[in-house]
CSV table of C-alpha atoms in Angstrom, one decimal:
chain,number,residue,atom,x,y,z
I,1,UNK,CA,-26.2,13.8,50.9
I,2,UNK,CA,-26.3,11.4,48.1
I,3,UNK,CA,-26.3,13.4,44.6
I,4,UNK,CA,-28.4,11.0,41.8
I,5,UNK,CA,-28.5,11.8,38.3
I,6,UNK,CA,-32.8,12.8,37.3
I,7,UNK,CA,-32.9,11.9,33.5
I,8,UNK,CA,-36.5,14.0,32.6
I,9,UNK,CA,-38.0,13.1,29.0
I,10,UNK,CA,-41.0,14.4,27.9
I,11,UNK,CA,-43.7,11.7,26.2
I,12,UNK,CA,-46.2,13.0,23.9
I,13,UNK,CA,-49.2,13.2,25.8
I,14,UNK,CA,-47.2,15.6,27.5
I,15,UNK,CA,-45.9,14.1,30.7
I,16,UNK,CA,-42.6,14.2,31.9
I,17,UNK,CA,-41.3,10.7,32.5
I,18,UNK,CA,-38.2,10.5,35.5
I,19,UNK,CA,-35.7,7.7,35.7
I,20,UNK,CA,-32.9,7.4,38.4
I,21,UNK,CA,-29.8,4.3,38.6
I,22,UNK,CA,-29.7,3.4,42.3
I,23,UNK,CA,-27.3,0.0,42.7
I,24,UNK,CA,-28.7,-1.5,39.6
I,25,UNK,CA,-32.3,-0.7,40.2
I,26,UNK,CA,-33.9,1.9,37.3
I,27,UNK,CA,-36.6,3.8,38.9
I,28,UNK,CA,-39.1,5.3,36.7
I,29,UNK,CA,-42.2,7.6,37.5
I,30,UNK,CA,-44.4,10.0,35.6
I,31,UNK,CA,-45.6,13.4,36.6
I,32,UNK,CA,-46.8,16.6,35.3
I,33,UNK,CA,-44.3,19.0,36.2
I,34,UNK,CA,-40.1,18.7,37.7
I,35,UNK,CA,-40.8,19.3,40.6
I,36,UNK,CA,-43.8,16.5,41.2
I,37,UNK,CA,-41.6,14.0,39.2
I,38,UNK,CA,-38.9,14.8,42.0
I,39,UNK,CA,-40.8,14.5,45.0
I,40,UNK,CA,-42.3,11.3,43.4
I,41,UNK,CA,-38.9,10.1,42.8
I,42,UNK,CA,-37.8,10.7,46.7
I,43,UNK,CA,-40.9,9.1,47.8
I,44,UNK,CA,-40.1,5.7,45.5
I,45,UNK,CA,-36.3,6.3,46.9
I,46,UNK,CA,-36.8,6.0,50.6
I,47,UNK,CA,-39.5,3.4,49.5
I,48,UNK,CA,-37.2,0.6,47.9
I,49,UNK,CA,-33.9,2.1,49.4
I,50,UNK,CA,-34.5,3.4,52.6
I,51,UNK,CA,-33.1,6.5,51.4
I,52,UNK,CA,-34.5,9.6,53.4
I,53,UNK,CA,-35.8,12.1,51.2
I,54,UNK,CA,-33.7,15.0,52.5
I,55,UNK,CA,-31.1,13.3,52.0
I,56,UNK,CA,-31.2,13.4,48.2
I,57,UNK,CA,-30.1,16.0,45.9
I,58,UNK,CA,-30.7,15.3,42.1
I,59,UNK,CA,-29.1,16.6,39.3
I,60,UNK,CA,-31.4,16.8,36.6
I,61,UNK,CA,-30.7,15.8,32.9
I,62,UNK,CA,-32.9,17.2,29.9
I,63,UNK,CA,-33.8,15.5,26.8
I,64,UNK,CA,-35.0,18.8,24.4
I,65,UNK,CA,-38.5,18.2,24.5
I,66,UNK,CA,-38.9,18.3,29.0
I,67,UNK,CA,-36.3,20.9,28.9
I,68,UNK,CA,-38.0,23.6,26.3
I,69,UNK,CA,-41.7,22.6,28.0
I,70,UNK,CA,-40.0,23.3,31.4
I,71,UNK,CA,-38.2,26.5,30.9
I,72,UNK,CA,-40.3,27.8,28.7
I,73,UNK,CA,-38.5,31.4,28.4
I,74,UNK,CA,-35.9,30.3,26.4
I,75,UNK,CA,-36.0,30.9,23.2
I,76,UNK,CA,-35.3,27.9,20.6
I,77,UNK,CA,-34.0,30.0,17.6
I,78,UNK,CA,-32.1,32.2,19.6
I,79,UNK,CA,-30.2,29.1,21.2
I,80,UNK,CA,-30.1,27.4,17.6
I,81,UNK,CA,-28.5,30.4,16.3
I,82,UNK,CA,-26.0,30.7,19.0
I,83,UNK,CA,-25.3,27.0,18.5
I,84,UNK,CA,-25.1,26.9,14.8
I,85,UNK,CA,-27.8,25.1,14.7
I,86,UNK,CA,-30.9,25.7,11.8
I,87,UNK,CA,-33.7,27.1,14.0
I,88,UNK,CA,-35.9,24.6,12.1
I,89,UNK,CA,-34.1,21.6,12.9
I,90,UNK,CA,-33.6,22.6,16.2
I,91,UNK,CA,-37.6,23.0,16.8
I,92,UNK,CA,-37.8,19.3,15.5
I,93,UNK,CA,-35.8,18.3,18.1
I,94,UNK,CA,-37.9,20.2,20.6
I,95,UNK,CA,-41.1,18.7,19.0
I,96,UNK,CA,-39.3,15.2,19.4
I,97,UNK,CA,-39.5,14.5,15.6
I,98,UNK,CA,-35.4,14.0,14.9
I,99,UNK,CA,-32.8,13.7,18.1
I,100,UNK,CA,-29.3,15.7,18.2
I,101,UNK,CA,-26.4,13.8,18.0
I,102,UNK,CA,-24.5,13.4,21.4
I,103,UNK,CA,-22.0,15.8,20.3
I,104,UNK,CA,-25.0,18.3,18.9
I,105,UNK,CA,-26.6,17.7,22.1
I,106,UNK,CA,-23.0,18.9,24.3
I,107,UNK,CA,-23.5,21.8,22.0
I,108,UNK,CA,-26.6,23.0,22.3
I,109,UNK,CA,-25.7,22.7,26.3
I,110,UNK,CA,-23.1,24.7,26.0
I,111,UNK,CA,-24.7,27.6,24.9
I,112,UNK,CA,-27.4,27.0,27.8
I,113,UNK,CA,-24.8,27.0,30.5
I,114,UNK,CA,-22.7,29.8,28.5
I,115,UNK,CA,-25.9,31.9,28.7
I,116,UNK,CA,-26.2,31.4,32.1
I,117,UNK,CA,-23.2,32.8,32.9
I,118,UNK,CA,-23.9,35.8,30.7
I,119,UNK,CA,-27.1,36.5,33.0
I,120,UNK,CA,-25.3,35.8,36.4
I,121,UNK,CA,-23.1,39.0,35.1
I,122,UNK,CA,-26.1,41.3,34.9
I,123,UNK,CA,-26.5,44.1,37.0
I,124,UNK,CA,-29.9,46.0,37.0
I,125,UNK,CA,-30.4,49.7,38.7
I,126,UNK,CA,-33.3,51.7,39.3
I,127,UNK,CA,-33.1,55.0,37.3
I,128,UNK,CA,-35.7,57.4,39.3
I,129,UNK,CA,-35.1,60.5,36.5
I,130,UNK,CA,-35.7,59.8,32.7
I,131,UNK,CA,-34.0,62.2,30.7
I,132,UNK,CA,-36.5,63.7,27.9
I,133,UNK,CA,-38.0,61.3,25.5
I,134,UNK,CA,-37.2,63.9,23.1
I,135,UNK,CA,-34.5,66.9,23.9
I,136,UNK,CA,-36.2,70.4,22.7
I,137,UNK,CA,-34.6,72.2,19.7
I,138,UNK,CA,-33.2,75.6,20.6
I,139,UNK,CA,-36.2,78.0,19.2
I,140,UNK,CA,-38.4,75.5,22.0
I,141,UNK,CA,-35.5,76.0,24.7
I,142,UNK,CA,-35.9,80.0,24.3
I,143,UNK,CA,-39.8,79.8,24.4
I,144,UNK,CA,-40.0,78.2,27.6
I,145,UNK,CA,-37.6,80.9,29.8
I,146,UNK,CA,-39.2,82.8,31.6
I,147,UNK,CA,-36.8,86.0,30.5
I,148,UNK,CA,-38.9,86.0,26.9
């Protein structure tokens, strides 16, 4: 299996734009979503390198602006706040209008991959009671036995 490194930017008319290092070729493709961009990317792969497609396992890399339009349920000001970061400047790096500094940008995935572990730790259960939504007082308790 040969692991390549999927760099994923997002340009403004809103398509995400791929690039891959293969022995000092730089592939580049366009596509609307990750998942196109990777199957184009395979495709292009086996094409010029007679790479087989199963044979490839990417490891994708974000700039902001791809990674908050691709995983859309995170939060930016929650993940600014946990990083430090003004939830204002960190929505202009989202909207591509100023760029983190490398060491911002180690940051900010930190707190990504931190919050991923928090959720691999979650545990839900089913609860088939509810207790009351609100416990009666003790005059509504001795209304409703049956002995008065």
């Amino acid at each position: 299996m040969k692991k390549l490194l999927l760099v994923i930017e997002k340009s403004k008319d809103g398509k995400l734009w791929g690039r891959v290092e293969l022995d000092d070729d730089l592939i580049v493709d366009a596509a609307v979503s990750s998942d196109e961009l990777e199957k184009k990317m395979k495709k292009l792969l086996q094409r010029f390198h007679q790479v087989e497609p199963s044979e490839i396992k990417f490891e994708l890399a974000y700039d902001l602006t791809a990674l908050f339009s691709q995983k859309d349920f995170l939060n930016v000001s929650a993940i600014a706040l946990k990083a430090g970061i003004s939830p204002g400047l960190m929505r202009q790096y989202v909207a591509g209008f100023k760029y983190p500094s490398p060491e911002r940008a180690k940051v900010i995935e930190h707190v990504i991959n931190s919050l991923v572990r928090e959720l691999m730790e979650i545990k839900v259960v089913v609860v088939k009671t509810r207790p009351p939504s609100k416990p009666k007082s003790v005059k509504q308790r001795l209304r409703t036995r049956p002995d008065h």
